[in-house]
Amino acid sequence: MRIVVLGVGNILLSDEGIGVHAVNRLVELYDLPEEVEVIDGGTSGMDCLDQVSEADYLIIADCMRSKKEPGTITRLTGDQIPAFFKTRISPHQVGLSDMLGALNFHDMMPKNIVLFGVEPLSFDLSMEPTPTVGARLPELVELLAGELAEIGIAVTKKAA
Amino acid sequence: MSKRITIDPITRIEGHLRIDVEVDGGKVTKAWSSGQMWRGVELILLGRDPRDAWAITQRICGVCTTVHAMTSVRAVENALNLEVPVNAQFIRNMIISAHAIHDHIVHFYHLSALDWVDVVSALKADPLKTAQLAESLSDWPLNNKHVMVQTLEKLKSFVGSGQLGPFTNGYWGHPAMKLSPEVNLLAVAHYLQALDAQRHANKIVTLLGSKSPHIQNVAVGGVSNPIATDSQSVLTVERLLKLKMHMDALGDFIRKVYLVDIAAIGAFYADWTKYGAGVTNYLSCPDFPMDTKGTQFLVPGGYIPNADLAQYKPITAFGDAYLRDGVEEGVKHAWYEYSKPGPLHPYKGETVPKYTDFQDDGKYSWLKAPTFYGKRAQVGPLASVLAGVAAGHQPTIGYANKVLDTASSLLGSKIPLAALHSTIGRHAARAVRCGVMQEVMVQNWQALLDNIGKGDTKTFNKPTFPKGEVMGYGFHEAPRGLLSHWTVIRDGKIANYQCVVPSTWNAGPRDDSDAIGPYEASLMDNPIADAELPLEVLRTVHSFDPCLACAVHVVEDNKEVVQVKAL
């Protein structure tokens, strides 16, 4: 089994980078087995194609505008995700949706896709998320770890 | 009566570009190019350690990560007058050529081919005829009838599923689509194969850069790749041989597929050699340094005024004064305000926003308007290829002739070099440069091996930062053209930082003397068959490979992916 955890976003624009912060924290806090590949995708699209293709599971962490309270975490799966990509919610979705579209056309789509989207408060210039959204970071990391555990992956917290 | 068309946003990748044109009598009579997002990313660098700038600037854009990293270390090294071990130059050169080839292949096949290729028309193709045509053009092994039959079946099931995915925004059946169903099918087959080709380029970047999409191995003073031919964890002989395998695979694809496809598209759309020239002052820089100082380059670059190759003036070294002293940016038509009138040199650059509405005759863009000795200049692979021809650079001349000769024989009449000053010419130049860079990559691979063979494994010179103020700039001939980073360092901290990016050169608004920019100029007189579906505007703008994330800042809105408003 091959599982890819992909963090997406621009870490120069505060809450925009929440997905990248989350996957970086995941690696800091947890020992993950070799079958789990964690990628800081930044705002790249096609550059991640190789790693994402034909994964059994693709778990994406991203910021997502869905007109909810800032910091709200939404989980989308399977068919909900192509629908999500039809309207412009995430500023780098064109890269991501192009990548998924290309994978689809090549029959290389990951078998399962789960997306955790965090409602942003601000895209101001900063390398840290806003306090409101940053406060949800531990929860987002737990959700990613929980998703891995659900799949049957042994995730163990590193010794402090 | 003239009709106003607004396309917003026009990019398929990163960033927001808005294009407005006025159409009269079936052609464009006025044009505006507007960056719709503010870029203030330089501000985040102020006060930071210059050794960290490359890691931060490679986050400006998801497409151009590597190029900002490289240009940033070159800028700081220039400020410190720091030489770089040749091994580090070779490794950097391989990364930037692989990255650029990746970028060009993805741009042509996955982002812009759909402006010229009607995917739905390919459903009507006879796959046997497609294979015959393909095999008459090239001995690429994946041009046979089995591949074409498979491609057609795949396309049928894909279109039948109703999920057009990457093809959603295509202009199917548009009157400006001219390829036969067979040629369209061939293009779809190569679209699929290009995905495998770009993987080879990505593997090279990952093997050398240790991580993709964000490389980790550069450092001010060199690279952090330890070279040890007998260790498992570093740059070993085994890894080096793997690199070569990927380089050779790329060479096959570029020579047997990409260059041939470009020639074919150019021949079938030969009328597009008449449109899109725009600003014909061309600016490029030399790249792929082979010495520690950056005075010997594998590919030349420089300035060509008014499309006159005889007046080519080369840029010759890192820190070159001719380039350094010629660059300014104006904000008369941009949403900024300077503390004094007139354009500013990047060392003195200011980033203070002043937003107004979109004013046709006033301010209308978040992009500044760069000039070279007061003139607008076009940057990009075409500028680089023309500089190569002007400088007598044999690999460039060889690939340019190959494309022009193939296109001429398909068309049945001679296509001259001057045809490159056009929309389709920019695509051709991109393929030509890919051919050149694949050779460059292999040369650097060999140079690295030879140098290691001599016992030199040095990859890093430690930088030291003096008290007081130093300044420097770095240049790089990036996939979209000349990229420069300019930095002022005071007491070891960044005191000013400005990125003058290719898309600012090309997509910038009118300048301080109201001269229009390259995008705007290239749109003038373009034919528009249907103002509701302005495919021709997309063709010309996409030929520059627009990527605005580094040119501008992100915006918060809920627009559709492509919105065309005909007013």
XYZ file of C-alpha atoms in Angstrom:
727
model
C 0.000 0.000 0.000
C 1.186 3.511 -0.791
C -0.225 6.525 1.009
C 0.542 10.132 0.175
C -0.130 12.983 2.575
C 0.032 16.227 0.591
C 0.151 19.655 2.218
C -0.829 22.464 -0.124
C -0.495 26.218 0.215
C 1.729 29.257 0.190
C 3.582 29.641 3.484
C 4.316 33.318 2.755
C 0.637 34.247 2.964
C -0.376 33.406 6.553
C -3.436 31.103 6.537
C -2.840 30.141 2.918
C 0.013 27.930 4.124
C -1.938 25.992 6.762
C -1.826 22.737 4.770
C 1.968 22.859 4.522
C 2.351 23.710 8.213
C 0.126 20.740 9.038
C 2.129 18.129 7.127
C 5.410 19.511 8.470
C 4.040 19.224 12.011
C 2.791 15.712 11.284
C 6.330 14.608 10.432
C 7.733 16.363 13.502
C 5.288 14.714 15.892
C 4.829 11.227 14.482
C 6.884 8.245 13.397
C 5.408 7.163 10.108
C 6.134 3.910 8.286
C 7.831 3.921 4.884
C 4.629 3.376 2.936
C 3.495 6.874 3.945
C 5.021 9.647 1.867
C 4.526 13.153 3.195
C 4.892 15.953 0.633
C 5.154 19.683 1.189
C 3.527 20.523 -2.126
C 3.570 24.287 -1.694
C 1.572 25.778 -4.531
C 2.890 23.334 -7.111
C 0.556 21.310 -9.227
C 2.125 19.198 -11.900
C 5.388 18.862 -9.971
C 3.696 16.540 -7.481
C 2.131 14.374 -10.146
C 4.757 11.689 -10.038
C 4.526 11.135 -6.315
C 0.727 11.254 -6.237
C 0.070 8.956 -9.206
C -1.399 5.569 -8.454
C -1.361 6.045 -4.692
C -3.814 3.911 -2.767
C -4.700 6.883 -0.610
C -4.163 10.581 -1.165
C -4.790 12.742 1.890
C -4.698 16.473 1.168
C -4.445 19.291 3.704
C -5.294 22.708 2.266
C -6.932 25.987 3.039
C -10.415 26.174 1.632
C -12.889 28.987 1.325
C -16.380 27.699 1.972
C -17.932 30.691 3.750
C -17.640 29.107 7.208
C -16.162 30.431 10.440
C -12.412 30.983 10.042
C -10.571 27.917 11.339
C -13.411 25.528 10.516
C -12.057 22.219 9.246
C -14.079 20.423 6.578
C -13.461 16.850 5.467
C -14.315 15.938 1.875
C -13.949 12.540 0.270
C -14.224 10.826 -3.093
C -16.935 12.325 -5.262
C -17.167 15.484 -3.184
C -13.721 16.488 -4.331
C -14.177 16.914 -8.085
C -17.222 19.022 -7.211
C -15.070 21.111 -4.928
C -12.653 21.787 -7.728
C -15.289 23.133 -10.092
C -15.695 26.354 -8.185
C -12.800 28.505 -7.273
C -12.282 28.166 -3.575
C -8.577 27.621 -3.156
C -6.254 29.948 -5.076
C -3.958 27.126 -6.162
C -6.706 24.718 -7.072
C -5.979 25.167 -10.752
C -2.630 23.477 -10.254
C -4.108 20.757 -8.071
C -7.173 20.202 -10.227
C -5.058 20.116 -13.370
C -2.907 17.500 -11.693
C -5.904 15.390 -10.659
C -7.471 15.891 -14.090
C -4.311 14.676 -15.793
C -4.111 11.674 -13.458
C -7.727 10.857 -14.230
C -7.094 10.971 -17.969
C -4.082 8.705 -17.558
C -5.920 6.208 -15.340
C -3.489 6.980 -12.549
C -5.895 8.510 -10.059
C -5.270 7.631 -6.432
C -7.827 5.030 -5.381
C -9.065 7.089 -2.447
C -8.848 10.826 -1.895
C -9.593 12.670 1.316
C -9.272 16.425 1.669
C -9.119 18.419 4.889
C -9.861 22.069 4.157
C -9.420 24.852 6.680
C -11.382 28.078 6.313
C -8.855 30.958 6.236
C -9.166 34.285 8.007
C -6.397 36.182 6.248
C -3.976 35.968 3.340
C -1.781 38.750 4.623
C 1.954 38.553 4.167
C 3.321 36.440 7.015
C 5.118 33.154 7.483
C 2.826 32.236 10.400
C -0.904 31.502 10.271
C -3.239 33.908 12.085
C -3.883 32.999 15.772
C -7.477 31.990 14.938
C -6.482 29.528 12.245
C -3.173 28.550 13.867
C -5.095 27.462 16.963
C -6.691 24.711 14.879
C -3.371 23.357 13.657
C -3.003 20.666 16.388
C -6.511 19.432 15.592
C -5.753 19.298 11.877
C -2.585 17.297 12.550
C -4.582 14.881 14.736
C -7.152 14.509 11.963
C -4.410 13.613 9.469
C -2.926 11.091 11.909
C -6.424 9.748 12.634
C -7.098 9.307 8.944
C -3.894 7.275 8.626
C -4.848 5.163 11.635
C -8.279 4.573 10.103
C -6.628 3.180 6.979
C -4.715 0.804 9.217
C -1.359 2.551 9.327
C 0.649 2.330 12.512
C 1.153 5.935 13.562
C 2.989 6.483 16.814
C 3.802 9.739 18.500
C 7.503 10.415 18.783
C 8.918 10.494 22.267
C 8.926 14.105 23.481
C -18.232 50.033 -33.789
C -15.625 48.761 -31.395
C -16.352 46.111 -28.823
C -14.608 45.692 -25.460
C -13.659 42.185 -24.297
C -12.421 41.419 -20.790
C -10.837 38.059 -19.981
C -10.196 37.539 -16.298
C -8.305 35.520 -15.286
C -6.480 34.303 -18.371
C -3.928 32.011 -16.755
C -4.437 28.294 -16.338
C -1.726 28.183 -13.723
C -0.751 30.331 -10.756
C -1.834 33.888 -10.555
C -4.330 36.340 -11.913
C -3.931 38.110 -15.184
C -6.678 40.198 -16.698
C -6.595 41.090 -20.370
C -8.823 43.746 -21.945
C -8.989 44.287 -25.665
C -10.991 46.519 -27.967
C -12.000 44.830 -31.188
C -12.908 46.744 -34.315
C -13.423 45.297 -37.783
C -12.533 41.777 -36.586
C -9.179 42.654 -35.069
C -7.682 44.011 -31.865
C -7.185 47.782 -31.843
C -6.367 48.409 -28.171
C -5.073 46.191 -25.377
C -4.476 46.312 -21.624
C -2.632 43.727 -19.550
C -3.381 43.888 -15.855
C -1.971 41.924 -12.928
C -4.891 41.609 -10.519
C -3.015 40.804 -7.339
C -0.649 42.731 -5.199
C 2.839 41.370 -4.669
C 4.572 42.453 -1.537
C 6.546 39.347 -0.959
C 9.866 41.201 -0.868
C 8.745 42.888 2.323
C 8.877 39.551 4.138
C 12.618 39.378 3.433
C 13.567 42.636 5.115
C 15.804 42.160 8.152
C 16.360 38.461 7.447
C 19.588 36.518 7.000
C 20.573 36.631 3.292
C 21.461 32.932 3.519
C 17.753 32.164 4.010
C 16.436 34.299 1.140
C 16.594 31.495 -1.431
C 14.394 29.190 0.656
C 11.819 31.940 1.128
C 11.816 33.251 -2.439
C 11.285 29.767 -3.861
C 7.881 29.909 -2.163
C 6.781 32.896 -4.233
C 5.466 30.613 -6.916
C 4.600 26.948 -7.179
C 5.745 26.738 -10.774
C 9.008 28.648 -10.549
C 10.357 27.395 -7.207
C 13.821 26.389 -8.358
C 14.496 29.488 -10.418
C 13.953 31.866 -7.515
C 16.195 29.743 -5.293
C 19.025 29.866 -7.838
C 18.666 33.562 -8.636
C 18.585 34.448 -4.966
C 21.873 32.709 -4.104
C 23.460 34.279 -7.175
C 22.362 37.732 -5.965
C 23.827 37.230 -2.503
C 27.038 35.704 -3.911
C 27.353 38.709 -6.216
C 26.962 41.076 -3.263
C 29.682 39.187 -1.370
C 31.891 38.714 -4.422
C 31.821 35.036 -3.512
C 32.989 32.425 -5.993
C 31.259 29.069 -6.279
C 33.084 25.721 -6.735
C 32.707 24.365 -10.269
C 31.031 21.192 -8.981
C 28.315 23.379 -7.485
C 27.907 25.212 -10.807
C 27.577 21.886 -12.656
C 24.993 20.569 -10.184
C 23.022 23.836 -10.267
C 23.185 23.864 -14.065
C 21.761 20.355 -14.288
C 18.927 21.279 -11.934
C 17.988 24.470 -13.765
C 18.103 22.860 -17.189
C 16.011 19.883 -16.011
C 13.552 22.202 -14.312
C 13.253 24.384 -17.411
C 12.728 21.399 -19.695
C 10.023 20.150 -17.335
C 8.382 23.543 -17.364
C 8.463 23.865 -21.156
C 7.081 20.397 -21.838
C 4.241 20.888 -19.354
C 3.516 24.366 -20.712
C 3.306 23.269 -24.300
C 1.520 19.943 -23.987
C -0.569 20.365 -20.872
C -1.353 24.049 -20.687
C -1.245 25.688 -24.111
C -1.613 22.976 -26.779
C -5.368 23.124 -26.200
C -5.383 26.588 -27.780
C -4.429 24.905 -31.056
C -5.629 21.325 -30.718
C -9.313 20.397 -30.888
C -9.551 17.325 -28.676
C -13.155 16.585 -29.626
C -12.268 16.640 -33.339
C -9.699 13.909 -32.639
C -12.626 11.526 -32.010
C -13.257 11.536 -35.776
C -9.678 10.607 -36.671
C -8.584 7.511 -38.538
C -5.865 6.129 -36.238
C -4.100 4.343 -39.101
C -3.736 7.576 -41.039
C -2.541 9.293 -37.862
C 0.162 6.660 -37.431
C 1.212 6.982 -41.075
C 1.566 10.738 -40.719
C 3.426 10.440 -37.409
C 5.840 7.812 -38.721
C 6.562 9.945 -41.778
C 7.663 12.786 -39.465
C 9.731 10.971 -36.866
C 11.098 7.568 -35.873
C 9.738 7.921 -32.326
C 8.731 4.363 -31.350
C 5.371 5.440 -29.880
C 4.018 6.789 -33.174
C 2.689 3.406 -34.348
C -0.895 2.413 -35.116
C -1.366 0.439 -31.882
C -0.605 3.534 -29.844
C -2.971 5.649 -31.948
C -5.803 3.104 -31.705
C -5.327 2.952 -27.923
C -5.275 6.738 -27.664
C -8.516 7.028 -29.598
C -10.205 4.449 -27.369
C -9.003 6.195 -24.256
C -10.254 9.535 -25.534
C -13.649 8.049 -26.440
C -14.177 6.588 -22.989
C -12.956 9.784 -21.375
C -15.250 12.097 -23.345
C -18.079 9.572 -22.920
C -17.692 9.738 -19.144
C -18.569 13.439 -19.304
C -15.557 14.329 -17.187
C -13.407 16.410 -19.476
C -11.145 17.315 -16.582
C -8.074 19.060 -17.950
C -9.886 19.834 -21.200
C -12.869 21.595 -19.649
C -12.022 25.041 -20.920
C -11.276 24.080 -24.502
C -12.731 25.905 -27.467
C -14.007 22.877 -29.374
C -15.207 23.502 -32.897
C -14.003 27.130 -32.881
C -13.524 28.490 -36.428
C -9.871 29.265 -35.641
C -9.143 25.551 -35.006
C -7.423 24.331 -38.167
C -5.910 20.896 -37.540
C -7.313 17.770 -39.188
C -8.806 15.086 -36.903
C -5.678 12.969 -37.518
C -3.286 15.715 -36.412
C -5.489 16.392 -33.398
C -5.308 12.717 -32.448
C -1.538 12.745 -32.823
C -1.394 15.724 -30.481
C -3.535 13.903 -27.914
C -1.229 10.860 -28.100
C 1.777 13.071 -27.467
C -0.075 14.907 -24.707
C -0.273 11.566 -22.917
C 3.350 10.668 -23.643
C 4.549 14.089 -22.508
C 3.402 13.196 -19.045
C 5.963 10.409 -18.939
C 8.626 12.660 -20.435
C 8.180 15.360 -17.809
C 8.633 12.704 -15.129
C 12.217 12.168 -16.286
C 12.915 15.871 -15.831
C 11.307 15.862 -12.422
C 13.412 12.860 -11.380
C 16.604 14.744 -12.252
C 15.540 17.707 -10.117
C 14.622 15.382 -7.255
C 17.830 13.311 -7.438
C 20.003 16.427 -7.310
C 17.815 18.779 -5.310
C 16.977 16.051 -2.769
C 13.333 17.080 -2.686
C 10.682 18.207 -5.149
C 8.789 20.530 -5.574
C 11.060 22.531 -3.256
C 14.733 21.763 -3.708
C 16.818 21.679 -0.543
C 20.375 21.525 -1.787
C 21.341 25.095 -2.661
C 23.301 27.353 -0.377
C 24.920 30.753 -0.666
C 28.414 29.666 -1.731
C 27.554 26.457 -3.533
C 25.389 23.406 -2.995
C 25.010 21.036 -0.076
C 25.357 17.841 -2.103
C 28.317 15.977 -0.669
C 30.074 14.042 -3.390
C 31.406 10.637 -2.392
C 31.612 7.958 -5.012
C 31.472 5.141 -2.458
C 28.746 6.281 -0.060
C 25.097 5.285 -0.186
C 23.545 8.491 1.029
C 25.147 11.081 -1.234
C 25.940 11.673 -4.876
C 27.254 8.265 -5.855
C 28.277 6.789 -9.180
C 25.044 4.830 -9.220
C 22.988 7.987 -8.800
C 25.022 9.762 -11.450
C 24.337 6.960 -13.916
C 20.653 7.124 -13.137
C 20.705 10.843 -13.922
C 22.191 10.147 -17.315
C 19.464 7.633 -18.138
C 16.787 10.275 -17.454
C 18.703 12.859 -19.494
C 18.895 10.537 -22.504
C 15.175 9.746 -22.299
C 14.414 13.474 -22.296
C 16.672 13.997 -25.299
C 14.728 11.409 -27.284
C 11.398 13.001 -26.477
C 12.572 16.530 -27.234
C 14.194 15.643 -30.567
C 11.716 13.073 -31.853
C 8.458 14.475 -30.495
C 8.497 18.031 -29.157
C 10.573 19.686 -31.892
C 8.623 17.786 -34.578
C 5.221 18.661 -33.108
C 6.154 22.330 -32.903
C 7.206 22.320 -36.547
C 3.929 20.635 -37.536
C 1.757 23.047 -35.528
C 3.764 25.924 -36.989
C 3.192 24.669 -40.530
C -0.552 24.107 -40.071
C -0.936 27.485 -38.372
C 1.547 29.344 -40.585
C -0.778 32.391 -40.587
C 0.103 32.823 -36.903
C 3.680 33.699 -37.856
C 2.176 37.039 -38.929
C 0.637 37.907 -35.562
C 1.893 38.528 -32.087
C 5.390 39.991 -32.607
C 4.698 42.892 -30.239
C 7.746 44.473 -28.641
C 10.771 43.321 -30.637
C 13.482 44.605 -28.311
C 14.682 41.338 -26.772
C 16.505 40.939 -23.489
C 18.057 37.709 -22.218
C 21.033 36.779 -20.067
C 23.752 34.175 -20.516
C 23.414 31.092 -18.360
C 25.002 27.787 -17.336
C 28.281 29.138 -15.882
C 31.227 26.731 -16.147
C 33.784 28.576 -13.991
C 33.801 29.650 -10.353
C 33.302 33.365 -11.087
C 30.535 33.198 -13.674
C 32.398 34.598 -16.678
C 32.185 31.593 -19.013
C 28.717 30.449 -19.990
C 27.470 27.610 -22.184
C 24.563 29.635 -23.598
C 24.860 33.340 -24.516
C 22.429 36.167 -23.788
C 22.141 39.900 -24.289
C 20.104 42.699 -25.833
C 18.709 42.924 -29.366
C 16.949 46.199 -30.298
C 14.183 46.352 -32.926
C 14.527 42.714 -34.024
C 17.920 43.634 -35.518
C 20.275 40.749 -34.751
C 23.230 42.734 -36.111
C 22.908 45.115 -33.156
C 23.102 42.324 -30.560
C 25.019 43.367 -27.479
C 26.081 40.522 -25.159
C 25.868 40.350 -21.394
C 29.036 38.605 -20.367
C 29.432 37.953 -16.639
C 27.671 37.741 -13.293
C 27.382 41.305 -12.062
C 27.554 42.613 -15.658
C 27.357 46.423 -15.547
C 25.474 46.778 -18.846
C 22.530 44.806 -17.462
C 22.899 46.171 -13.943
C 22.720 49.812 -14.960
C 19.971 49.512 -17.581
C 17.043 48.193 -15.538
C 14.360 50.442 -14.083
C 10.726 49.990 -13.098
C 8.011 52.612 -13.531
C 4.639 52.870 -11.792
C 2.795 55.587 -13.720
C 0.178 52.982 -14.766
C 0.619 50.607 -11.819
C -1.107 50.615 -8.447
C 1.936 51.867 -6.545
C 3.337 55.190 -5.612
C 6.992 56.187 -5.439
C 8.448 58.830 -3.155
C 9.624 60.748 -6.225
C 8.592 60.979 -9.908
C 10.064 58.759 -12.626
C 11.130 55.106 -12.695
C 13.428 53.568 -10.064
C 16.398 51.209 -10.225
C 15.698 47.919 -8.365
C 18.338 48.665 -5.681
C 16.211 51.707 -4.842
C 12.913 49.948 -5.531
C 9.874 50.848 -3.436
C 6.772 48.724 -2.838
C 4.046 51.072 -1.595
C 0.586 50.205 -2.931
C -1.816 52.869 -4.218
C -4.947 51.237 -5.545
C -7.375 53.024 -7.845
C -10.032 51.418 -10.005
C -9.099 50.035 -13.420
C -8.430 53.260 -15.319
C -7.940 52.831 -19.065
C -5.694 55.889 -19.262
C -4.419 55.854 -15.696
C -3.430 53.106 -13.261
C -4.688 49.611 -14.057
C -2.248 46.913 -12.883
C -0.410 45.554 -9.860
C 2.574 44.937 -12.153
C 5.241 47.587 -12.505
C 6.556 48.450 -15.985
C 10.247 47.516 -16.356
C 12.439 49.165 -18.981
C 15.962 48.580 -20.268
C 17.694 51.913 -20.903
C 14.236 53.440 -21.161
C 12.831 50.900 -23.640
C 10.361 48.060 -23.189
C 11.850 44.645 -23.814
C 10.433 41.189 -24.428
C 11.971 38.354 -22.429
C 11.584 34.582 -22.753
C 12.923 31.642 -24.746
C 12.526 33.619 -27.978
C 14.853 36.348 -26.665
C 17.366 33.675 -25.669
C 17.163 31.848 -29.001
C 17.574 35.067 -31.002
C 20.585 35.998 -28.859
C 22.016 32.540 -29.554
C 21.571 32.995 -33.292
C 23.050 36.506 -33.162
C 26.036 35.244 -31.145
C 26.660 32.332 -33.512
C 25.852 29.722 -30.850
C 25.901 26.493 -32.867
C 23.469 24.333 -30.842
C 20.841 27.093 -30.938
C 21.302 27.626 -34.670
C 21.125 23.874 -35.276
C 17.822 23.345 -33.475
C 16.288 26.537 -34.884
C 17.130 25.398 -38.420
C 15.734 21.947 -37.729
C 12.356 23.362 -36.677
C 12.196 25.886 -39.522
C 13.251 23.297 -42.130
C 10.727 20.708 -40.944
C 7.932 23.294 -40.889
C 8.949 24.610 -44.314
C 8.859 21.164 -45.892
C 5.425 20.457 -44.385
C 4.110 23.795 -45.586
C 5.749 23.539 -48.993
C 7.308 26.974 -48.791
C 10.277 28.455 -46.995
C 9.671 29.796 -43.467
C 12.388 32.332 -42.610
C 14.004 32.975 -39.229
C 12.039 36.245 -39.046
C 8.857 34.161 -38.679
C 9.932 33.603 -35.082
C 8.842 37.166 -34.224
C 5.297 35.919 -33.670
C 2.845 34.091 -31.461
C 3.746 30.681 -32.882
C 7.420 31.674 -32.942
C 7.476 31.907 -29.159
C 6.322 28.285 -28.972
C 8.952 27.226 -31.508
C 11.675 29.041 -29.578
C 10.689 27.242 -26.377
C 11.206 23.856 -28.089
C 14.508 25.012 -29.592
C 15.730 26.056 -26.178
C 14.718 22.664 -24.783
C 16.941 20.976 -27.336
C 19.823 23.259 -26.354
C 19.298 22.750 -22.637
C 19.193 18.987 -22.925
C 22.683 19.147 -24.476
C 23.788 21.572 -21.764
C 22.547 19.189 -19.096
C 24.548 16.299 -20.519
C 27.657 18.520 -20.858
C 27.391 19.469 -17.196
C 26.935 15.850 -16.226
C 30.120 14.952 -18.085
C 31.958 17.949 -16.623
C 30.967 16.900 -13.116
C 32.133 13.334 -13.693
C 35.430 14.495 -15.174
C 36.050 16.880 -12.323
C 35.265 14.301 -9.661
C 37.607 11.994 -11.556
C 40.378 14.529 -10.936
C 39.741 14.199 -7.212
C 37.901 17.522 -6.749
C 34.815 16.954 -4.602
C 34.416 20.497 -3.305
C 30.860 21.869 -3.491
C 30.735 24.823 -1.088
C 32.609 28.019 -0.174
C 31.551 29.443 3.155
C 30.176 32.993 2.926
C 31.203 35.741 5.319
C 29.198 38.936 5.694
C 31.053 42.208 6.147
C 30.009 45.053 8.449
C 28.340 47.888 6.589
C 26.497 47.836 3.287
C 27.019 45.649 0.217
C 24.711 45.163 -2.742
C 24.443 42.675 -5.521
C 22.215 41.193 -8.141
C 21.774 37.759 -9.618
C 20.382 36.841 -13.011
C 19.070 33.630 -14.468
C 17.561 32.795 -17.845
C 14.455 31.161 -16.357
C 11.808 29.267 -18.369
C 9.785 32.487 -18.821
C 12.877 34.581 -19.479
C 15.261 36.905 -17.679
C 14.818 36.767 -13.915
C 16.819 39.033 -11.624
C 16.965 39.409 -7.862
C 18.472 42.564 -6.373
C 19.546 42.862 -2.791
C 21.064 45.389 -0.436
C 22.667 43.800 2.629
C 23.464 45.878 5.706
C 25.467 44.387 8.590
C 24.646 40.880 7.400
C 20.867 41.481 7.137
C 18.686 42.145 4.107
C 17.967 45.882 3.835
C 16.243 45.773 0.434
C 15.186 42.997 -1.889
C 13.493 43.263 -5.272
C 12.637 40.521 -7.751
C 12.270 41.695 -11.351
C 10.533 38.688 -12.850
C 9.943 37.670 -16.481
C 6.202 38.147 -16.307
C 6.725 41.728 -15.133
C 8.818 42.429 -18.226
C 6.245 40.868 -20.542
C 2.922 41.518 -18.831
C 3.649 44.947 -17.371
C 1.307 47.854 -18.159
C 2.092 51.032 -20.091
C 5.327 52.650 -18.869
C 6.183 56.176 -17.772
C 6.186 57.364 -21.395
C 2.848 55.542 -22.020
C 4.504 52.922 -24.255
C 2.561 49.646 -24.204
C 4.132 46.452 -22.853
C 4.976 43.214 -24.725
C 1.665 41.412 -24.009
C -0.288 44.494 -25.032
C 1.766 45.107 -28.161
C 1.587 41.453 -29.206
C -2.215 41.551 -29.163
C -2.510 44.497 -31.543
C -4.043 43.517 -34.912
C -4.704 39.926 -33.817
C -7.724 38.644 -35.735
C -10.800 37.878 -33.614
C -13.259 35.525 -35.364
C -15.827 35.559 -32.560
C -15.769 38.212 -29.853
C -17.750 35.934 -27.517
C -15.028 33.273 -27.796
C -11.751 35.192 -28.102
C -9.518 32.153 -28.585
C -7.014 34.241 -30.531
C -6.322 36.450 -27.500
C -5.613 33.364 -25.416
C -3.278 32.010 -28.070
C -1.112 35.091 -28.091
C -1.028 35.613 -24.342
C -0.460 31.910 -23.604
C 2.467 31.906 -26.040
C 4.375 33.901 -23.397
C 3.659 31.165 -20.821
C 2.062 33.608 -18.378
C 2.649 32.875 -14.722
C 1.769 35.720 -12.470
C 2.187 34.367 -8.981
C 5.630 35.851 -8.682
C 4.646 38.963 -10.565
C 1.808 39.683 -8.205
C 0.194 38.748 -4.912
C -2.712 36.405 -4.253
C -6.253 37.762 -4.255
C -9.372 36.803 -2.385
C -12.353 36.323 -4.610
C -14.703 33.724 -5.940
C -14.373 34.034 -9.669
C -14.872 31.231 -12.115
C -11.718 29.745 -13.570
C -12.121 31.633 -16.832
C -14.611 34.386 -17.278
C -15.115 36.097 -20.575
C -17.104 39.265 -20.591
C -17.912 40.817 -23.923
C -19.207 44.348 -23.316
